[in-house]
CSV table of N, CA and C in Angstrom, one decimal:
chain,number,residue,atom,x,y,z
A,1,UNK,N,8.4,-12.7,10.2
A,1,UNK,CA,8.4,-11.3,10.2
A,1,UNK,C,7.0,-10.7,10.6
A,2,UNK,N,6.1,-10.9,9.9
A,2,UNK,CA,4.5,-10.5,9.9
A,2,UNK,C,3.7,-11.5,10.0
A,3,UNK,N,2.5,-11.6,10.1
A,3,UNK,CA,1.4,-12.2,10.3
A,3,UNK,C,1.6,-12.7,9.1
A,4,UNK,N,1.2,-14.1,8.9
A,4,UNK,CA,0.9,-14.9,7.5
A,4,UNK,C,-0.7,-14.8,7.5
A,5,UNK,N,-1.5,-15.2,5.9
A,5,UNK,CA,-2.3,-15.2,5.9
A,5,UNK,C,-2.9,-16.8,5.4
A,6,UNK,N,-3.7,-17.2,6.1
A,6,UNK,CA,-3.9,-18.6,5.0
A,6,UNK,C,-4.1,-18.4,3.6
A,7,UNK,N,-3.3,-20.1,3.4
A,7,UNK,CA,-3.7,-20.2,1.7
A,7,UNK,C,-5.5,-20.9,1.3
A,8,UNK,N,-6.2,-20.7,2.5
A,8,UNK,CA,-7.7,-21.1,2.4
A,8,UNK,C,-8.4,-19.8,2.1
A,9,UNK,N,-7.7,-18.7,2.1
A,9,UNK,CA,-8.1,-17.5,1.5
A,9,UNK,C,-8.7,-17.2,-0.4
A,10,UNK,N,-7.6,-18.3,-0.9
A,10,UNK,CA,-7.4,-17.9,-2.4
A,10,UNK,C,-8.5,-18.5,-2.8
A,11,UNK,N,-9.0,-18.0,-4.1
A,11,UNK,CA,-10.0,-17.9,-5.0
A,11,UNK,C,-9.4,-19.7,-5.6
A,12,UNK,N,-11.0,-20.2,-6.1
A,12,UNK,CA,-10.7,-21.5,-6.5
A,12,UNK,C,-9.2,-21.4,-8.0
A,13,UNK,N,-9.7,-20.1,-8.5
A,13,UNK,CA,-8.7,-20.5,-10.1
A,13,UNK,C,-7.4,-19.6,-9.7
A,14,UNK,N,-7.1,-19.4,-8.5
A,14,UNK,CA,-5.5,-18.5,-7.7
A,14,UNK,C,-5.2,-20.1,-7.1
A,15,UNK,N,-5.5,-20.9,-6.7
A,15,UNK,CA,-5.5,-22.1,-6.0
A,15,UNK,C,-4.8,-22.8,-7.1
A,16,UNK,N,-5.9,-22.8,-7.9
A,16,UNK,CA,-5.4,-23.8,-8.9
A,16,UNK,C,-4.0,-23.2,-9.9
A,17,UNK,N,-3.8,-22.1,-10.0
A,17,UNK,CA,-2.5,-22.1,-10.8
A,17,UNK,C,-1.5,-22.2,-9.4
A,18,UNK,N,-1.7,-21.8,-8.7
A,18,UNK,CA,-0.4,-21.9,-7.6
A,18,UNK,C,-0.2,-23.6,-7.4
A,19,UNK,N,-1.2,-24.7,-7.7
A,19,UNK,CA,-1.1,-26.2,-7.7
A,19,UNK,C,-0.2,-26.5,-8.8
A,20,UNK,N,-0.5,-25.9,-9.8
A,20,UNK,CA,0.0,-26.1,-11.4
A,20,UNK,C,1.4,-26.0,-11.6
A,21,UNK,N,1.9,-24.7,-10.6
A,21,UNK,CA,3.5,-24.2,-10.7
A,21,UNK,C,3.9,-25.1,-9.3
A,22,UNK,N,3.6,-25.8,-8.8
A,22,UNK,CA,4.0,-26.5,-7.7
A,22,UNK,C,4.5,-25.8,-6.5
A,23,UNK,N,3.5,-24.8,-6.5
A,23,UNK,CA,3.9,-23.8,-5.1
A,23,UNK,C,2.9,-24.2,-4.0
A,24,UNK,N,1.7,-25.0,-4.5
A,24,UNK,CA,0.7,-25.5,-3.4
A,24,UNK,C,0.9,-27.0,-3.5
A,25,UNK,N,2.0,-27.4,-2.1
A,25,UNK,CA,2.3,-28.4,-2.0
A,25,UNK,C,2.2,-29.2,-0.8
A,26,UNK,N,2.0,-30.6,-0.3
A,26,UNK,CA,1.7,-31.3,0.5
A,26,UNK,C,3.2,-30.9,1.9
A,27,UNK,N,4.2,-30.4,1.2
A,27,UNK,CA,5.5,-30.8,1.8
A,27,UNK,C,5.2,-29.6,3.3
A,28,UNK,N,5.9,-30.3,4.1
A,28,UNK,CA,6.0,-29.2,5.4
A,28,UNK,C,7.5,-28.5,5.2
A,29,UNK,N,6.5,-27.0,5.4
A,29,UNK,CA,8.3,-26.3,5.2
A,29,UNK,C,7.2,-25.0,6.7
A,30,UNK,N,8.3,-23.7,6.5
A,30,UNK,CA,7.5,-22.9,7.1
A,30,UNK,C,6.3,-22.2,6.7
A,31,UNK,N,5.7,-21.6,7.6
A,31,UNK,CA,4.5,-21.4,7.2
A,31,UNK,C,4.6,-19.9,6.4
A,32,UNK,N,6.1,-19.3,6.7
A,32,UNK,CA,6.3,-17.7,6.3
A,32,UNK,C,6.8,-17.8,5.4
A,33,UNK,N,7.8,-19.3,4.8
A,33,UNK,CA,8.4,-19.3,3.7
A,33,UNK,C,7.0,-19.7,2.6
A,34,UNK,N,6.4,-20.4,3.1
A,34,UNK,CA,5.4,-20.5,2.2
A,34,UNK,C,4.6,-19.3,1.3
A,35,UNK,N,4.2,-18.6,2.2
A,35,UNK,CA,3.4,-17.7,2.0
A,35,UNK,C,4.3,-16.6,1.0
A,36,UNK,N,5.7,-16.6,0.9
A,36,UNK,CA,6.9,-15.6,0.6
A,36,UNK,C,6.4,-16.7,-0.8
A,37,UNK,N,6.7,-18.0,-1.4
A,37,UNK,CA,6.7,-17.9,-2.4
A,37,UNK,C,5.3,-18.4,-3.2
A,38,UNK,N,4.2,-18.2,-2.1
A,38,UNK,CA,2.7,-18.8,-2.6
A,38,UNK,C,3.1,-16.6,-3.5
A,39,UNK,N,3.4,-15.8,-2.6
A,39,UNK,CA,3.1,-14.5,-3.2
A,39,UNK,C,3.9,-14.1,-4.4
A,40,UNK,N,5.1,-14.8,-4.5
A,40,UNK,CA,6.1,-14.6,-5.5
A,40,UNK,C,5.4,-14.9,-6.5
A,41,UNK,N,5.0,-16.2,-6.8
A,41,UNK,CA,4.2,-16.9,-7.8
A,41,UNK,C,2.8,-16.3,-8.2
A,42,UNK,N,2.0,-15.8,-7.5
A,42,UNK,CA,1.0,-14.9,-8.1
A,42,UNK,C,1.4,-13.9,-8.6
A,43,UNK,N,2.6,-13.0,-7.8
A,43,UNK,CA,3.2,-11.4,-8.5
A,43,UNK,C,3.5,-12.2,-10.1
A,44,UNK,N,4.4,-12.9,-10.1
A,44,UNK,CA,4.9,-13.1,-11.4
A,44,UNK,C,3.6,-13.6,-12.4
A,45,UNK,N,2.8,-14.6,-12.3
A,45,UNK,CA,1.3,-14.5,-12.7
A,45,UNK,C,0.7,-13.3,-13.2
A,46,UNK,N,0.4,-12.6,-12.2
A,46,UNK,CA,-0.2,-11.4,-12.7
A,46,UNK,C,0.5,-10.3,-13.7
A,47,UNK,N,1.9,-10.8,-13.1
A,47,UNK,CA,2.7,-9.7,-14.4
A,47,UNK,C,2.4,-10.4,-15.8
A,48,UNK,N,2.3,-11.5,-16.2
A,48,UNK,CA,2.8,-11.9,-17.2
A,48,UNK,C,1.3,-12.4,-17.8
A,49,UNK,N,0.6,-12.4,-16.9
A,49,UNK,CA,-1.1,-12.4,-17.4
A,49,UNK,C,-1.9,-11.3,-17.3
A,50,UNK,N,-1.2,-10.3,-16.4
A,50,UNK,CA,-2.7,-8.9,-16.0
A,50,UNK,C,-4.4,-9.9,-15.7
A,51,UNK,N,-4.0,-11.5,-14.9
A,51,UNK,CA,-5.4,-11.9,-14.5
A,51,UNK,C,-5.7,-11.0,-13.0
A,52,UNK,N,-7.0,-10.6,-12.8
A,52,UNK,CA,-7.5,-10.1,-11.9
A,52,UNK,C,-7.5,-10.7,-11.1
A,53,UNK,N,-7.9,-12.4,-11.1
A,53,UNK,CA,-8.1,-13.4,-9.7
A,53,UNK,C,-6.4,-13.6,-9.4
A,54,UNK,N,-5.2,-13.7,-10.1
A,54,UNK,CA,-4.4,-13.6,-9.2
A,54,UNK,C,-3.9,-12.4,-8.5
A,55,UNK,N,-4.2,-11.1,-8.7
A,55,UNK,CA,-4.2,-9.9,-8.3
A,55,UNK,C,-4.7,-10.0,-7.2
A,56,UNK,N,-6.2,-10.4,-7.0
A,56,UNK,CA,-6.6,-10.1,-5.5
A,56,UNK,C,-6.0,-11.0,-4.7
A,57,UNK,N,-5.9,-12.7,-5.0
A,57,UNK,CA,-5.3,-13.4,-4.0
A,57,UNK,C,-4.1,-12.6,-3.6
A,58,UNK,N,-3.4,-12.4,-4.5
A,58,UNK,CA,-1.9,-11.3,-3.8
A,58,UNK,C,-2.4,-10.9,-3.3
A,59,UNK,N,-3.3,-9.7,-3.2
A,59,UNK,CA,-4.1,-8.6,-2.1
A,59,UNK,C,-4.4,-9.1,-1.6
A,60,UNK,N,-4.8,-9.9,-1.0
A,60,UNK,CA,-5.2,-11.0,0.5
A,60,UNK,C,-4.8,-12.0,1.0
A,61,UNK,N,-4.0,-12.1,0.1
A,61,UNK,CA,-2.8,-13.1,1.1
A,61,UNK,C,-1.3,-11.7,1.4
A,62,UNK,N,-1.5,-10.5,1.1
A,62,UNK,CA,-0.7,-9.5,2.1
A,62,UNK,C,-1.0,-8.6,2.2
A,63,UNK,N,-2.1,-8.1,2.5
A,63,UNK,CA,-2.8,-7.3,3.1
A,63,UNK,C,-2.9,-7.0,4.3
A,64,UNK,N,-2.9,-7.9,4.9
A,64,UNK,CA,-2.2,-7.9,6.6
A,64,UNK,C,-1.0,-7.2,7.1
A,65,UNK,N,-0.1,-8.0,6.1
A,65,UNK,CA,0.8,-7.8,6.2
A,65,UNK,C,2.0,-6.3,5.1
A,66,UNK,N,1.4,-6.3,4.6
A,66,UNK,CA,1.6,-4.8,4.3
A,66,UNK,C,1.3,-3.7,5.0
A,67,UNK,N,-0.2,-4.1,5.5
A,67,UNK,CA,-1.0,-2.7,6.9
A,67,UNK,C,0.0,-2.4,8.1
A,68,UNK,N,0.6,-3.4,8.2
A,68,UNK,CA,1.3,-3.6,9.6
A,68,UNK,C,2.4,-3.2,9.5
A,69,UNK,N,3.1,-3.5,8.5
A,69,UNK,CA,4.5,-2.9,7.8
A,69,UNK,C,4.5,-1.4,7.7
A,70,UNK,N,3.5,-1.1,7.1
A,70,UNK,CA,2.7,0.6,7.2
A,70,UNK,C,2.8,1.2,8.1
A,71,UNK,N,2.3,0.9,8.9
A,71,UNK,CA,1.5,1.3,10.3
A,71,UNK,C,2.9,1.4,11.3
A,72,UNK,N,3.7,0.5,11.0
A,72,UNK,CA,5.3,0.7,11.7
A,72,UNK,C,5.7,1.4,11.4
A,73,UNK,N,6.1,1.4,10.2
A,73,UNK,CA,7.4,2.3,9.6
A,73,UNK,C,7.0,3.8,9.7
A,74,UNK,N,5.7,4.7,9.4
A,74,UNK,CA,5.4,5.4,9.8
A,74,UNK,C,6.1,6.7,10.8
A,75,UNK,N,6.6,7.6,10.2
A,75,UNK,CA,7.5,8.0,10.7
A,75,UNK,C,7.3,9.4,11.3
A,76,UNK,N,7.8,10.5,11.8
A,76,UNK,CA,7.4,12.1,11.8
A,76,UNK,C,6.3,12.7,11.2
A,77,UNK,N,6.7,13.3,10.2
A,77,UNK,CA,5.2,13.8,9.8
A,77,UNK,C,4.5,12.4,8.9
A,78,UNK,N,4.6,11.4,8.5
A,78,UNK,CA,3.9,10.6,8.1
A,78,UNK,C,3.1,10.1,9.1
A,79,UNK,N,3.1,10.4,10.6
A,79,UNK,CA,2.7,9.6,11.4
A,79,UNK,C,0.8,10.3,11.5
A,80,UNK,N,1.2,10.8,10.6
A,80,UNK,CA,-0.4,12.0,10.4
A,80,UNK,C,-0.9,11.1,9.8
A,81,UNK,N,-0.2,10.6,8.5
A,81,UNK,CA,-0.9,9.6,7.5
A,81,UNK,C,-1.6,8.8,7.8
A,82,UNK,N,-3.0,8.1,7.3
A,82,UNK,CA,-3.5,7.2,7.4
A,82,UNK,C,-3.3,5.8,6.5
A,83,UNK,N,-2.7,4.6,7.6
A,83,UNK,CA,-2.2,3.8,7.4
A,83,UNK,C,-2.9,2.9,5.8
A,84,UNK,N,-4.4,3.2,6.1
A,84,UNK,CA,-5.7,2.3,5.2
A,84,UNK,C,-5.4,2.9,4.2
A,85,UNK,N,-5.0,4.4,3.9
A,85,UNK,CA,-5.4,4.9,2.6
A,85,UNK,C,-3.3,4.6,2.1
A,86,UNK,N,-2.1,4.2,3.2
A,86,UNK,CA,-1.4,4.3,2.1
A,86,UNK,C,-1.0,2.9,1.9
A,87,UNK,N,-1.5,2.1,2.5
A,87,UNK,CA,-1.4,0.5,2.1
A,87,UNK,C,-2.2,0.8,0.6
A,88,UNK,N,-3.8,1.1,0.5
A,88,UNK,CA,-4.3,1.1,-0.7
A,88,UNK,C,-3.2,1.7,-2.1
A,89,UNK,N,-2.5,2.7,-1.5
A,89,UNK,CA,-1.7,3.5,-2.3
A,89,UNK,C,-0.2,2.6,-2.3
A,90,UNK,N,0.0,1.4,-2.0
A,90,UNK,CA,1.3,0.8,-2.0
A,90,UNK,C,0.4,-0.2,-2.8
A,91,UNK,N,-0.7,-1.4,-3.1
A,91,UNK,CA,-1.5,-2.0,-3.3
A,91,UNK,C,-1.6,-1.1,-5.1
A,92,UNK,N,-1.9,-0.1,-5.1
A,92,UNK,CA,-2.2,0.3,-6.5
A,92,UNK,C,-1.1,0.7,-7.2
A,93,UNK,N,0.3,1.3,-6.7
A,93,UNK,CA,1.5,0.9,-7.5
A,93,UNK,C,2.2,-0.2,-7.6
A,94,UNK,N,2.2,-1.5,-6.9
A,94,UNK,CA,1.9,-3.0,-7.3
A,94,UNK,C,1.2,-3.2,-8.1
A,95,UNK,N,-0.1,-2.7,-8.7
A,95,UNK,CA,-0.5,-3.2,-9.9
A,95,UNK,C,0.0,-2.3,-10.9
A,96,UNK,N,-0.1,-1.2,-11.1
A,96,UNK,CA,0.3,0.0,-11.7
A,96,UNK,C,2.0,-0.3,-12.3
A,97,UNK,N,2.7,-0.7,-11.6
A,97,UNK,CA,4.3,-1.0,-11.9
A,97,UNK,C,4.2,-2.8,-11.6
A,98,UNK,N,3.6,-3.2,-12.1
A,98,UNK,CA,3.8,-4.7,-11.8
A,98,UNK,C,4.6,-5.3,-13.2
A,99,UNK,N,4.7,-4.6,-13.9
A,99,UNK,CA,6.1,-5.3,-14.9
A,99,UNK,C,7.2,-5.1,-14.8
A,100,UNK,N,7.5,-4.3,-13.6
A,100,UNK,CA,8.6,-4.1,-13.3
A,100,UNK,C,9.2,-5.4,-12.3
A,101,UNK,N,8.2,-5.8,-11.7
A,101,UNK,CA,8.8,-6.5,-10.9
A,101,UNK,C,9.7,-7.8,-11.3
A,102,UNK,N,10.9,-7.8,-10.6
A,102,UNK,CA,11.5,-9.1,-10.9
A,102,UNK,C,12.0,-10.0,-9.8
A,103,UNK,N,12.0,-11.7,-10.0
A,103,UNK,CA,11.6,-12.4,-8.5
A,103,UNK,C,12.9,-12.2,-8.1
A,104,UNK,N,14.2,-12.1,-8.5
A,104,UNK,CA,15.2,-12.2,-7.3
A,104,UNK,C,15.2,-10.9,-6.7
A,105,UNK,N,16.3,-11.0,-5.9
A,105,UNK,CA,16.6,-10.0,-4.7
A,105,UNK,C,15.2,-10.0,-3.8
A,106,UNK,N,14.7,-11.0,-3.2
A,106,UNK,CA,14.1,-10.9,-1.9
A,106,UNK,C,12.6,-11.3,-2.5
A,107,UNK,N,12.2,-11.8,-3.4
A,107,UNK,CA,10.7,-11.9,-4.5
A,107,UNK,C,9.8,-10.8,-4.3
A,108,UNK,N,8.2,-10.7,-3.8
A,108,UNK,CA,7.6,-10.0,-3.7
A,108,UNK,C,7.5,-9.6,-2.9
A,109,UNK,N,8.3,-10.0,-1.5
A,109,UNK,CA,8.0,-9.4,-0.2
A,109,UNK,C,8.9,-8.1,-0.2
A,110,UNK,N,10.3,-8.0,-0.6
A,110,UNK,CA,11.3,-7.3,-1.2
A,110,UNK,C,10.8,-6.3,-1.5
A,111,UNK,N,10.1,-6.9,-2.5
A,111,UNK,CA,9.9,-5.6,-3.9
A,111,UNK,C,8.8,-4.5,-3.1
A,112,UNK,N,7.6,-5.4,-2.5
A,112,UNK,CA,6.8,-4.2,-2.0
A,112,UNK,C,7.0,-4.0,-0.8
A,113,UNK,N,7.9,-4.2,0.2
A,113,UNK,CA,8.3,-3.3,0.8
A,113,UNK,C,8.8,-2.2,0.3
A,114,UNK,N,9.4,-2.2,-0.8
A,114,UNK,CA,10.4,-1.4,-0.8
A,114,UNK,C,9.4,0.0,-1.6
A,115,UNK,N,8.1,-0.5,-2.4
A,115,UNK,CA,7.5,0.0,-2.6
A,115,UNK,C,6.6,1.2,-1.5
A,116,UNK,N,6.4,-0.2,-0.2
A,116,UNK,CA,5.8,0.4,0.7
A,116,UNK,C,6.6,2.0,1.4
A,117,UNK,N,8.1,1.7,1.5
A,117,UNK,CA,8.4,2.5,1.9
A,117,UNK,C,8.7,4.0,1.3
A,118,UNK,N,9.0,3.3,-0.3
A,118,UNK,CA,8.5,5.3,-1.2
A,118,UNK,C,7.1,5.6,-1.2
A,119,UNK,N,6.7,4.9,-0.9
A,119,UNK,CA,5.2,5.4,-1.1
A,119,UNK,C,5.2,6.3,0.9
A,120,UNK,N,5.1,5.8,2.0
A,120,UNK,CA,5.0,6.3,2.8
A,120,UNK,C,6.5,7.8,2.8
A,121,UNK,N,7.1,7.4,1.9
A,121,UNK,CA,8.4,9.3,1.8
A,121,UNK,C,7.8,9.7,1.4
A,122,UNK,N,7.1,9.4,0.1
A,122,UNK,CA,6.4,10.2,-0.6
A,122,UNK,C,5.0,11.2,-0.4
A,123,UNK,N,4.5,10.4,0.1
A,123,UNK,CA,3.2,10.8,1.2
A,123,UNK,C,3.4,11.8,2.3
A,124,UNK,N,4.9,11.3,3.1
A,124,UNK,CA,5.5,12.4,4.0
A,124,UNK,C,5.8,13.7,4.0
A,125,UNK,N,6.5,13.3,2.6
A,125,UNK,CA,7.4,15.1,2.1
A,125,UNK,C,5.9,15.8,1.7
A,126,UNK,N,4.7,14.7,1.1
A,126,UNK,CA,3.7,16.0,0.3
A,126,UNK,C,3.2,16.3,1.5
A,127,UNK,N,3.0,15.6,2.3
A,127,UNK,CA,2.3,16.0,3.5
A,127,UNK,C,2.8,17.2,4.2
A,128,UNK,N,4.2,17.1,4.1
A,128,UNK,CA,5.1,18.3,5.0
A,128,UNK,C,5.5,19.5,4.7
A,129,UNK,N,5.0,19.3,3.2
A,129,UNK,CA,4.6,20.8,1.6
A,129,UNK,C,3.9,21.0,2.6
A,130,UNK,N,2.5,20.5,2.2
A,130,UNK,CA,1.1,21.1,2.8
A,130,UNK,C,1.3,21.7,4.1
A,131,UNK,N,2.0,21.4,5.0
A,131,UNK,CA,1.6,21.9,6.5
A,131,UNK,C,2.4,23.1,6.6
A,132,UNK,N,3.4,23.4,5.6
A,132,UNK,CA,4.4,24.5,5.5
A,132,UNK,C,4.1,25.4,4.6
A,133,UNK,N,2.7,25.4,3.5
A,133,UNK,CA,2.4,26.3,2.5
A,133,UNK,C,1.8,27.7,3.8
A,134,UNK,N,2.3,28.9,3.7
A,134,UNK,CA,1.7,29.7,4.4
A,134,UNK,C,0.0,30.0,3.7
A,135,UNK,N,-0.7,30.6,4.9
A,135,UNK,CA,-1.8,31.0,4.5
A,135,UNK,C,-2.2,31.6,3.7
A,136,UNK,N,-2.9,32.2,2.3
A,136,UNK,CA,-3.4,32.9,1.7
A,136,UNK,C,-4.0,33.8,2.4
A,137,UNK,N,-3.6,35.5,2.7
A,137,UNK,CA,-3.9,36.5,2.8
A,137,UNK,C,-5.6,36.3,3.0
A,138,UNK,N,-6.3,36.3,1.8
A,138,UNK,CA,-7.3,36.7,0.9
A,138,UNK,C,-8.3,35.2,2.0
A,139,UNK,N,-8.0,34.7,2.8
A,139,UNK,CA,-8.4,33.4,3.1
A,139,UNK,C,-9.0,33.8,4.6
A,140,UNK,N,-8.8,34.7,5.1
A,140,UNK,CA,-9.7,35.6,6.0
A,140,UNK,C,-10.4,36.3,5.3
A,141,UNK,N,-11.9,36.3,5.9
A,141,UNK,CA,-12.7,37.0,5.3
A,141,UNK,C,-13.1,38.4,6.0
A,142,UNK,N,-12.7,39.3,5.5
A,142,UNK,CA,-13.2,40.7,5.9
A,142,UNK,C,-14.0,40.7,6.5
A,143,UNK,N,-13.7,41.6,7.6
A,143,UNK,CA,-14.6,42.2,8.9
A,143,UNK,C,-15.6,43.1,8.5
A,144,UNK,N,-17.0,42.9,7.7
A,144,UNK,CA,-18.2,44.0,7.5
A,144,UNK,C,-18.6,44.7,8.8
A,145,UNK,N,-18.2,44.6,9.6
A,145,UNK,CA,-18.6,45.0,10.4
A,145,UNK,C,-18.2,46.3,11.3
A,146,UNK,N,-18.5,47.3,11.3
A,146,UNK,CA,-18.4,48.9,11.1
A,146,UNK,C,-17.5,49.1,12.7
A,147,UNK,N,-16.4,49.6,12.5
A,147,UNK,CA,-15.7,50.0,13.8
A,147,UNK,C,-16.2,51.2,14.6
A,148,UNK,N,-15.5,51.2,15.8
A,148,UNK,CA,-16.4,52.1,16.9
A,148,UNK,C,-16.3,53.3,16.0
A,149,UNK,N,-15.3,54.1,15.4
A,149,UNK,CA,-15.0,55.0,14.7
A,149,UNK,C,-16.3,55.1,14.0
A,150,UNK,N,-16.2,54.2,12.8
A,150,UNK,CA,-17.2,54.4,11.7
A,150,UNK,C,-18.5,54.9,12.5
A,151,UNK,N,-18.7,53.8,13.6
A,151,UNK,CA,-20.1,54.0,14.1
A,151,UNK,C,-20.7,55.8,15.0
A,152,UNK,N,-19.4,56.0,15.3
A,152,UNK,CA,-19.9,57.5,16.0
A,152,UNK,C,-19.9,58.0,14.9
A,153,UNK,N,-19.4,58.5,13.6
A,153,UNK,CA,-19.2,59.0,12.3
A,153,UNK,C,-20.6,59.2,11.8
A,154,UNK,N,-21.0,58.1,11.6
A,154,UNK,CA,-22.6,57.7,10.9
A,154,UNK,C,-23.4,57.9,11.7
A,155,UNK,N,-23.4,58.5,13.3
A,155,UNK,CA,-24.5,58.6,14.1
A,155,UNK,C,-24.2,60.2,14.4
């Protein structure tokens, strides 16, 4: 689907539990299926520990690949959005709702896409508030400046 990231990325103690659960293994499989359940295994880690080091390995082993997903799907008025700030904002309701997560139906790749993509509606519609709120009246600032009238008046 996306760019994989290496597993030479992960922190020595994200290495080592992903060894432990037998997800870092000598066997040749794909390189995308790998990566689908090197990620499954840290989401579920991190839910059920809140450890930080498997948190970021998640974050950097799909961070690539979240940006890019982003940066696609992007749609009409989302297309205003900036891609960095709503990956971060897909990235922080992954941690924020990470007990929600559960590994079937598609594991972690599933789940935060699906994340990624309310987070870019959501971003869309506020965005599409904002460009449709009319102007405040009061938001031009008065003309001090004395009309031809006033000026022959006063002279």
């Amino acid at each position: 689907m996306l760019q994989t990231q290496s597993s030479a990325t992960l922190s020595v103690s994200a290495a080592r539990y992903l060894k432990e659960r037998g997800v870092l293994s000598e066997r040749r499989e794909d390189p995308s299926d790998r990566l689908k359940r090197q990620q499954t295994a840290l989401m579920l880690g991190f839910r059920d520990t809140r450890r930080a080091d498997l948190f970021e390995a998640l974050y950097r082993l799909s961070f690539r690949q979240v940006r890019t997903f982003v940066s696609v799907t992007r749609r009409g008025s989302a297309r205003a959005l900036d891609p960095d700030d709503l990956t971060q904002e897909v990235f922080l309701n992954i941690y924020r709702y990470s007990s929600s997560f559960k590994e079937q139906s598609g594991g972690f790749r599933g789940w935060c896409l699906t994340i990624a993509r309310n987070v870019i509606s959501r971003k869309a519609r506020e965005h599409l508030k904002r460009s449709m709120l009319p102007l405040a009246e009061s938001c031009d600032p008065a003309d001090s400046s004395a009309d031809p009238r006033e000026l022959s008046i006063t002279h």
